[in-house]
Coordinates of C-alpha atoms and ligand atoms in Angstrom, one line a residue:
X1 CA 129.5 105.6 108.2
X2 CA 129.7 105.5 104.4
X3 CA 126.8 106.5 102.1
X4 CA 126.2 102.8 101.3
X5 CA 125.5 102.0 104.9
X6 CA 123.2 104.9 105.7
X7 CA 119.8 104.1 106.9
X8 CA 116.7 106.4 107.2
X9 CA 115.5 104.1 110.1
X10 CA 116.0 105.3 113.6
X11 CA 119.4 104.4 114.9
X12 CA 119.6 103.1 118.5
X13 CA 119.1 105.9 120.9
X14 CA 117.5 108.2 118.4
X15 CA 113.8 107.5 118.9
X16 CA 112.3 109.5 121.6
X17 CA 110.1 106.5 122.5
X18 CA 112.1 103.4 121.9
X19 CA 109.8 101.2 123.8
X20 CA 107.0 102.2 121.6
X21 CA 108.8 101.6 118.4
X22 CA 109.9 98.1 119.5
X23 CA 106.3 97.2 120.4
X24 CA 105.2 98.6 117.0
X25 CA 107.6 96.4 115.2
X26 CA 106.6 93.4 117.3
X27 CA 102.8 94.0 116.6
X28 CA 103.5 94.7 112.9
X29 CA 105.4 91.3 112.6
X30 CA 102.7 89.5 114.5
X31 CA 99.8 90.7 112.5
X32 CA 101.3 90.2 109.1
X33 CA 103.3 87.0 109.7
X34 CA 100.5 84.3 109.2
X35 CA 99.6 85.6 105.8
X36 CA 103.2 86.3 104.9
X37 CA 104.2 82.8 105.9
X38 CA 101.6 81.3 103.6
X39 CA 102.9 83.4 100.8
X40 CA 106.6 82.5 101.5
X41 CA 105.5 78.7 101.5
X42 CA 103.8 79.1 98.3
X43 CA 107.0 80.9 96.9
X44 CA 109.0 77.8 97.8
X45 CA 110.1 78.2 101.5
X46 CA 110.8 74.8 103.0
X47 CA 111.5 73.7 106.5
X48 CA 115.1 72.7 105.8
X49 CA 116.2 75.9 104.0
X50 CA 119.1 78.3 104.8
X51 CA 117.4 81.7 105.1
X52 CA 118.7 85.2 105.3
X53 CA 116.7 87.9 107.3
X54 CA 118.3 91.0 105.7
X55 CA 117.7 94.0 108.0
X56 CA 116.4 91.8 110.9
X57 CA 116.1 94.7 113.4
X58 CA 115.1 93.4 116.9
X59 CA 114.5 90.0 115.3
X60 CA 110.7 89.4 115.6
X61 CA 110.6 88.0 112.1
X62 CA 114.0 86.3 112.6
X63 CA 112.3 84.3 115.5
X64 CA 109.1 83.5 113.5
X65 CA 111.3 82.2 110.7
X66 CA 113.3 80.0 113.1
X67 CA 110.0 78.5 114.3
X68 CA 108.9 77.9 110.8
X69 CA 112.1 76.1 109.7
X70 CA 112.6 73.4 112.1
X71 CA 115.4 71.7 110.1
X72 CA 116.7 75.0 108.5
X73 CA 119.0 77.7 109.5
X74 CA 118.3 81.5 109.9
X75 CA 120.9 84.3 109.7
X76 CA 119.8 87.7 110.8
X77 CA 121.9 90.6 109.4
X78 CA 121.4 94.1 110.9
X79 CA 123.1 97.4 110.5
X80 CA 122.4 98.8 113.9
X81 CA 124.3 97.5 116.8
X82 CA 121.7 98.3 119.3
X83 CA 118.9 96.6 117.5
X84 CA 121.1 93.6 116.9
X85 CA 121.7 93.5 120.7
X86 CA 117.9 93.6 121.2
X87 CA 117.7 90.6 118.9
X88 CA 120.5 88.9 120.8
X89 CA 119.0 89.5 124.1
X90 CA 115.6 87.8 123.2
X91 CA 117.1 85.1 121.0
X92 CA 120.2 84.1 123.0
X93 CA 119.3 80.6 123.7
X94 CA 119.0 79.9 119.9
X95 CA 122.2 81.7 118.8
X96 CA 125.1 79.5 117.6
X97 CA 122.7 76.5 116.7
X98 CA 120.4 77.2 113.8
X99 CA 120.6 80.9 114.3
X100 CA 123.4 83.3 113.4
X101 CA 123.1 87.1 114.1
X102 CA 125.6 89.5 112.7
X103 CA 126.1 93.2 112.2
X104 CA 126.5 94.6 108.7
X105 CA 124.8 96.2 105.8
X106 CA 122.7 94.5 103.2
X107 CA 124.5 96.6 100.6
X108 CA 127.9 95.1 101.5
X109 CA 127.2 92.0 103.6
X110 CA 130.1 90.4 105.6
X111 CA 128.9 87.0 104.2
X112 CA 130.3 84.6 101.5
X113 CA 128.7 84.0 98.0
X114 CA 125.8 81.6 97.5
X115 CA 125.0 80.6 101.1
X116 CA 121.2 81.0 101.1
X117 CA 118.3 79.3 99.5
X118 CA 116.0 82.3 100.3
X119 CA 116.6 85.9 101.4
X120 CA 113.9 88.1 103.0
X121 CA 114.4 91.9 103.1
X122 CA 111.4 93.0 105.1
X123 CA 110.6 96.8 105.5
X124 CA 114.3 97.6 104.9
X125 CA 114.6 98.7 101.2
X126 CA 112.5 101.9 102.0
X127 CA 115.3 102.9 104.5
X128 CA 118.2 102.5 102.1
X129 CA 119.6 105.2 99.9
X130 CA 121.0 102.4 97.4
X131 CA 118.2 99.8 97.2
X132 CA 119.6 98.7 93.7
X133 CA 123.0 98.0 95.2
X134 CA 121.2 96.0 98.1
X135 CA 119.4 93.8 95.5
X136 CA 122.7 93.1 93.6
X137 CA 124.2 92.1 97.0
X138 CA 121.3 89.9 98.0
X139 CA 121.7 88.1 94.6
X140 CA 125.3 87.4 95.4
X141 CA 124.3 85.8 98.7
X142 CA 121.8 83.5 97.2
X143 CA 122.4 80.1 95.7
X144 CA 121.7 79.7 92.0
X145 CA 117.9 79.1 91.8
X146 CA 117.5 80.8 95.2
X147 CA 114.6 83.2 96.0
X148 CA 114.6 86.8 97.0
X149 CA 111.5 88.2 98.7
X150 CA 111.3 91.8 99.3
X151 CA 108.4 92.7 101.8
X152 CA 107.8 96.5 101.7
X153 CA 105.2 99.1 101.3
X154 CA 104.4 102.1 99.1
X155 CA 102.6 105.0 100.7
X156 CA 100.3 105.5 97.8
X157 CA 98.9 102.0 98.5
X158 CA 99.4 101.9 102.3
X159 CA 95.8 100.8 103.2
X160 CA 92.5 102.3 104.1
X161 CA 90.7 104.0 106.8
X162 CA 86.9 104.1 107.2
X163 CA 85.2 106.4 108.0
X164 CA 88.4 108.6 107.8
X165 CA 90.9 110.5 109.8
X166 CA 91.0 114.0 108.1
X167 CA 94.4 115.0 109.2
X168 CA 96.3 111.8 108.5
X169 CA 97.1 112.3 104.9
X170 CA 99.0 115.6 105.7
X171 CA 100.9 113.8 108.5
X172 CA 101.9 111.0 106.3
X173 CA 103.1 113.3 103.6
X174 CA 105.2 115.1 106.0
X175 CA 106.7 111.7 107.2
X176 CA 107.3 110.6 103.7
X177 CA 109.3 113.9 103.1
X178 CA 111.2 113.5 106.4
X179 CA 112.1 109.9 105.5
X180 CA 113.3 111.0 102.0
X181 CA 115.5 113.6 103.6
X182 CA 117.1 110.9 105.7
X183 CA 117.9 108.9 102.5
X184 CA 114.8 106.6 102.5
X185 CA 111.9 106.2 100.1
X186 CA 108.3 105.4 101.2
X187 CA 107.4 105.0 97.6
X188 CA 110.0 102.3 97.1
X189 CA 107.4 99.5 96.5
X190 CA 106.5 100.6 93.0
X191 CA 110.2 100.6 92.0
X192 CA 111.1 97.2 93.4
X193 CA 110.0 94.9 90.4
X194 CA 112.1 96.9 87.8
X195 CA 115.0 97.0 90.2
X196 CA 114.9 93.3 90.7
X197 CA 114.9 92.7 87.0
X198 CA 117.9 95.1 86.6
X199 CA 119.7 93.1 89.3
X200 CA 119.2 89.9 87.2
X201 CA 116.3 88.2 89.0
X202 CA 113.7 86.3 86.9
X203 CA 110.2 85.1 87.4
X204 CA 109.2 88.3 89.3
X205 CA 106.0 88.0 91.2
X206 CA 104.1 90.5 93.4
X207 CA 101.6 89.5 96.1
X208 CA 99.5 92.1 98.3
X209 CA 99.2 91.1 101.9
X210 CA 96.4 92.9 103.8
X211 CA 95.7 93.0 107.5
X212 CA 92.5 94.4 108.8
X213 CA 90.9 95.4 112.0
X214 CA 87.7 93.4 110.9
X215 CA 89.9 90.3 111.0
X216 CA 92.2 90.9 113.9
X217 CA 90.4 93.5 115.9
X218 CA 91.4 97.3 116.1
X219 CA 93.6 96.7 119.1
X220 CA 96.1 94.7 117.0
X221 CA 96.5 97.5 114.6
X222 CA 96.0 100.6 116.7
X223 CA 99.8 101.1 117.5
X224 CA 100.5 101.8 113.8
X225 CA 98.1 104.8 114.1
X226 CA 99.8 106.4 117.2
X227 CA 100.6 109.7 115.5
X228 CA 102.1 111.2 118.7
X229 CA 104.7 108.4 119.0
X230 CA 105.4 107.9 115.3
X231 CA 106.1 111.7 114.7
X232 CA 108.1 112.3 117.9
X233 CA 111.4 112.5 116.1
X234 CA 109.8 114.9 113.5
X235 CA 108.5 117.2 116.3
X236 CA 111.9 117.2 117.9
X237 CA 113.4 118.2 114.4
X238 CA 110.7 120.9 113.7
X239 CA 109.4 119.0 110.8
X240 CA 105.8 119.0 112.2
X241 CA 104.2 121.1 114.8
X242 CA 103.0 119.8 118.1
X243 CA 99.7 121.4 117.4
X244 CA 99.2 119.5 114.1
X245 CA 100.2 116.2 115.9
X246 CA 97.8 116.7 118.8
X247 CA 94.9 117.6 116.5
X248 CA 95.4 114.5 114.4
X249 CA 96.0 112.3 117.5
X250 CA 92.6 113.4 118.7
X251 CA 91.0 112.4 115.4
X252 CA 92.7 109.1 115.6
X253 CA 91.3 108.5 119.1
X254 CA 87.8 109.3 117.8
X255 CA 88.4 106.8 115.0
X256 CA 89.6 104.1 117.4
X257 CA 86.6 104.6 119.7
X258 CA 84.1 104.4 117.0
X259 CA 82.8 100.7 116.7
X260 CA 81.9 101.5 113.0
X261 CA 85.6 102.0 112.1
X262 CA 87.6 99.8 109.7
X263 CA 91.4 99.9 109.1
X264 CA 93.3 98.0 106.6
X265 CA 97.1 98.0 106.2
X266 CA 98.8 96.7 103.1
X267 CA 102.4 95.3 102.4
X268 CA 103.6 93.8 99.2
X269 CA 105.9 90.8 98.8
X270 CA 108.0 91.1 95.6
X271 CA 109.9 88.0 94.7
X272 CA 112.4 86.8 92.1
X273 CA 114.6 83.9 91.4
X274 CA 118.4 84.1 91.0
X275 CA 119.3 82.7 87.7
X276 CA 121.7 79.7 87.2
X277 CA 120.1 76.7 88.6
X278 CA 117.1 74.8 89.8
X279 CA 115.4 75.8 93.0
X280 CA 115.7 72.9 95.5
Ligands
SAM301 C1 111.4 99.0 109.9 S1 112.7 98.0 110.5 C2 112.2 96.4 110.0 C3 113.0 95.2 110.9 C4 112.5 93.9 110.5 N1 112.9 93.5 109.2 C5 111.0 93.6 110.6 O1 110.3 93.5 109.6 O2 110.5 93.7 111.8 C6 114.1 98.3 109.4 C7 115.4 97.6 109.8 O3 116.3 97.8 108.6 C8 117.6 98.0 109.2 N2 118.4 98.6 108.1 C9 118.4 99.8 107.5 N3 119.4 99.9 106.7 C10 120.1 98.7 106.7 C11 121.2 98.2 106.0 N4 121.8 99.0 105.0 N5 121.6 96.9 106.2 C12 121.1 96.2 107.2 N6 120.1 96.6 107.9 C13 119.6 97.9 107.6 C14 117.3 99.0 110.3 O4 118.4 99.3 111.2 C15 116.1 98.4 110.9 O5 116.5 97.4 111.9

């Protein structure tokens, strides 16, 4: 694998609890999607558009996009063969019609120029060592006037916990460093608007999308706080001790059991338009 196609996300077979990670991605897609879709529609998503889901993973958002674009097409592009196979397994009846799934990197996509009205790169730039190259490539894939939406997070603005989980900040810092060592960047959010401008996008906008236990119930978000499952690879690689994990997991369980607890998770939608034409 070249540097350009390196990802800090778990490759197939690497996560010690793959079924947990799949379920976490599914829940994460489900909880954010209704609000995300409203923002995407405000940003010009129309039911007949050709949309690229860049870094589609197991395809939960790909599936949601397909449902939201009854006259459009969706192309899912994914680096990891195992995750793509997972998407193929679930979405097999749709493939070949309005849905295409293909393997490749968003930094050098096996797709022709100017084939899409909108490209969504969701929770993928934080896993890429060359995010600027990915944005330039996504610009190549868009039609003139087409829109890029980067949905990503920034660990400094990740959300809030009330009344608090004392050990969580230290675990998150260790996770941020671990992801950096693997070529990712959990602070990528703050850098996206400037990188978009440098890649030639105009009309940059940023929207914050919040999901809360108060709106959705704690169960809908609890999987995002499963410290034991989320740090399993870090334990295996000696980045964090089992003792620290278990101590924090216990605090998480107390937090989840307390009816007075509130949890908010944030994601940002950064968008820009490819120059050279009117959006249709
Ligand atoms: C956190 S998952 C998000 C999956 C999906 N976009 C979602 O929101 O549910 C990150 C995904 O990006 C993929 N990825 C990482 N680097 C990539 C690259 N250079 N090109 C394409 N996909 C990539 C990973 O394999 C993984 O499937």
